[in-house]
Amino acid sequence: MKIENTKAQMRKGVLEFCILSVLKDGEAYTSDILETLKDAKMLVVEGTIYPLLTRLKNAGLLSYRWEESTGGPPRKYYELTETGKLFLTELNGTWSELQQAVNKVTSEKNTK
C-alpha cells in the first residue's frame, strides 16, 4: 500500500466540505476556489474541481452566475444556496465530532 494513495483519499473525503467552506463568506470564481485549496495544501487540480462543483450545484447546494470578462470568456461565480448554508452548518458539526473522535483514538495509548 502506498502512503500517497491513502493521503489522496483522505483529502478527497473532505474536499466537498472544504469547497463549501471556501464559499461561506460569499461568491467565488473557480480559480479563486482552487487557489484557496492549494494554499491549504489540498493539492486540487482543475479536472477534479469542475465535476465537484457541478455535483454540488446539481444537489442544490451551490448556485452560479455568469459575469462578462474584459480579458477572455465569461466567468462563472459560485455561491452557497440557502440549502448549501444549512448543509455546511451540519457538516461543520460533523467535522467537529469527527475531529474529536480521531484525536481521541490517535492520542490514546493502547491499553490492551
GROMACS .gro file of C-alpha atoms in nm:
model
  112
    1MET     CA    1   0.000   0.000   0.000
    2LYS     CA    2   0.136   0.342  -0.096
    3ILE     CA    3   0.107   0.626   0.155
    4GLU     CA    4   0.041   0.880  -0.121
    5ASN     CA    5  -0.277   0.694  -0.224
    6THR     CA    6  -0.405   0.699   0.134
    7LYS     CA    7  -0.325   1.069   0.171
    8ALA     CA    8  -0.507   1.147  -0.153
    9GLN     CA    9  -0.814   0.952  -0.040
   10MET     CA   10  -0.818   1.139   0.291
   11ARG     CA   11  -0.809   1.472   0.106
   12LYS     CA   12  -1.085   1.364  -0.134
   13GLY     CA   13  -1.304   1.274   0.160
   14VAL     CA   14  -1.312   1.632   0.284
   15LEU     CA   15  -1.288   1.819  -0.045
   16GLU     CA   16  -1.660   1.893  -0.082
   17PHE     CA   17  -1.668   2.022   0.276
   18CYS     CA   18  -1.369   2.245   0.200
   19ILE     CA   19  -1.525   2.384  -0.119
   20LEU     CA   20  -1.844   2.472   0.067
   21SER     CA   21  -1.635   2.630   0.343
   22VAL     CA   22  -1.445   2.845   0.092
   23LEU     CA   23  -1.778   2.981  -0.028
   24LYS     CA   24  -1.924   3.052   0.316
   25ASP     CA   25  -1.822   3.420   0.302
   26GLY     CA   26  -1.953   3.485  -0.048
   27GLU     CA   27  -1.924   3.400  -0.412
   28ALA     CA   28  -1.600   3.299  -0.579
   29TYR     CA   29  -1.461   3.223  -0.921
   30THR     CA   30  -1.330   2.871  -0.977
   31SER     CA   31  -0.966   2.978  -0.991
   32ASP     CA   32  -1.008   3.158  -0.656
   33ILE     CA   33  -1.151   2.841  -0.503
   34LEU     CA   34  -0.861   2.640  -0.646
   35GLU     CA   35  -0.605   2.888  -0.515
   36THR     CA   36  -0.753   2.880  -0.165
   37LEU     CA   37  -0.749   2.500  -0.163
   38LYS     CA   38  -0.394   2.484  -0.299
   39ASP     CA   39  -0.276   2.737  -0.038
   40ALA     CA   40  -0.418   2.498   0.223
   41LYS     CA   41  -0.218   2.209   0.066
   42MET     CA   42  -0.530   2.033  -0.062
   43LEU     CA   43  -0.349   1.964  -0.394
   44VAL     CA   44  -0.654   2.000  -0.616
   45VAL     CA   45  -0.639   2.021  -0.996
   46GLU     CA   46  -0.892   2.179  -1.233
   47GLY     CA   47  -1.001   1.840  -1.361
   48THR     CA   48  -1.110   1.748  -1.009
   49ILE     CA   49  -1.289   2.066  -0.906
   50TYR     CA   50  -1.523   2.115  -1.201
   51PRO     CA   51  -1.709   1.784  -1.156
   52LEU     CA   52  -1.735   1.852  -0.781
   53LEU     CA   53  -1.878   2.199  -0.839
   54THR     CA   54  -2.129   2.054  -1.086
   55ARG     CA   55  -2.230   1.781  -0.840
   56LEU     CA   56  -2.273   2.036  -0.558
   57LYS     CA   57  -2.479   2.260  -0.791
   58ASN     CA   58  -2.696   1.968  -0.902
   59ALA     CA   59  -2.754   1.879  -0.536
   60GLY     CA   60  -2.889   2.230  -0.479
   61LEU     CA   61  -2.601   2.334  -0.252
   62LEU     CA   62  -2.447   2.587  -0.493
   63SER     CA   63  -2.573   2.832  -0.749
   64TYR     CA   64  -2.375   3.030  -1.001
   65ARG     CA   65  -2.392   3.338  -1.216
   66TRP     CA   66  -2.205   3.436  -1.529
   67GLU     CA   67  -2.008   3.758  -1.547
   68GLU     CA   68  -1.856   3.903  -1.862
   69SER     CA   69  -1.479   3.929  -1.856
   70THR     CA   70  -1.281   4.204  -2.024
   71GLY     CA   71  -0.993   3.968  -2.095
   72GLY     CA   72  -1.149   3.644  -2.212
   73PRO     CA   73  -1.458   3.427  -2.186
   74PRO     CA   74  -1.730   3.497  -1.929
   75ARG     CA   75  -1.660   3.379  -1.576
   76LYS     CA   76  -1.880   3.157  -1.365
   77TYR     CA   77  -1.905   3.266  -1.000
   78TYR     CA   78  -2.032   3.013  -0.745
   79GLU     CA   79  -2.208   3.079  -0.416
   80LEU     CA   80  -2.385   2.878  -0.149
   81THR     CA   81  -2.760   2.847  -0.169
   82GLU     CA   82  -2.967   2.860   0.149
   83THR     CA   83  -2.972   2.480   0.138
   84GLY     CA   84  -2.595   2.483   0.097
   85LYS     CA   85  -2.555   2.708   0.402
   86LEU     CA   86  -2.765   2.470   0.614
   87PHE     CA   87  -2.574   2.171   0.475
   88LEU     CA   88  -2.242   2.338   0.562
   89THR     CA   89  -2.363   2.406   0.917
   90GLU     CA   90  -2.440   2.035   0.955
   91LEU     CA   91  -2.103   1.939   0.808
   92ASN     CA   92  -1.924   2.173   1.049
   93GLY     CA   93  -2.084   1.990   1.339
   94THR     CA   94  -1.997   1.653   1.192
   95TRP     CA   95  -1.640   1.768   1.125
   96SER     CA   96  -1.600   1.876   1.488
   97GLU     CA   97  -1.727   1.540   1.612
   98LEU     CA   98  -1.502   1.353   1.369
   99GLN     CA   99  -1.200   1.561   1.464
  100GLN     CA  100  -1.257   1.492   1.832
  101ALA     CA  101  -1.306   1.121   1.771
  102VAL     CA  102  -0.992   1.090   1.557
  103ASN     CA  103  -0.789   1.293   1.806
  104LYS     CA  104  -0.911   1.073   2.088
  105VAL     CA  105  -0.830   0.750   1.904
  106THR     CA  106  -0.492   0.863   1.775
  107SER     CA  107  -0.375   1.018   2.102
  108GLU     CA  108  -0.481   0.741   2.342
  109LYS     CA  109  -0.226   0.488   2.449
  110ASN     CA  110  -0.300   0.133   2.353
  111THR     CA  111  -0.410  -0.025   2.682
  112LYS     CA  112  -0.464  -0.374   2.551
   0.00000   0.00000   0.00000
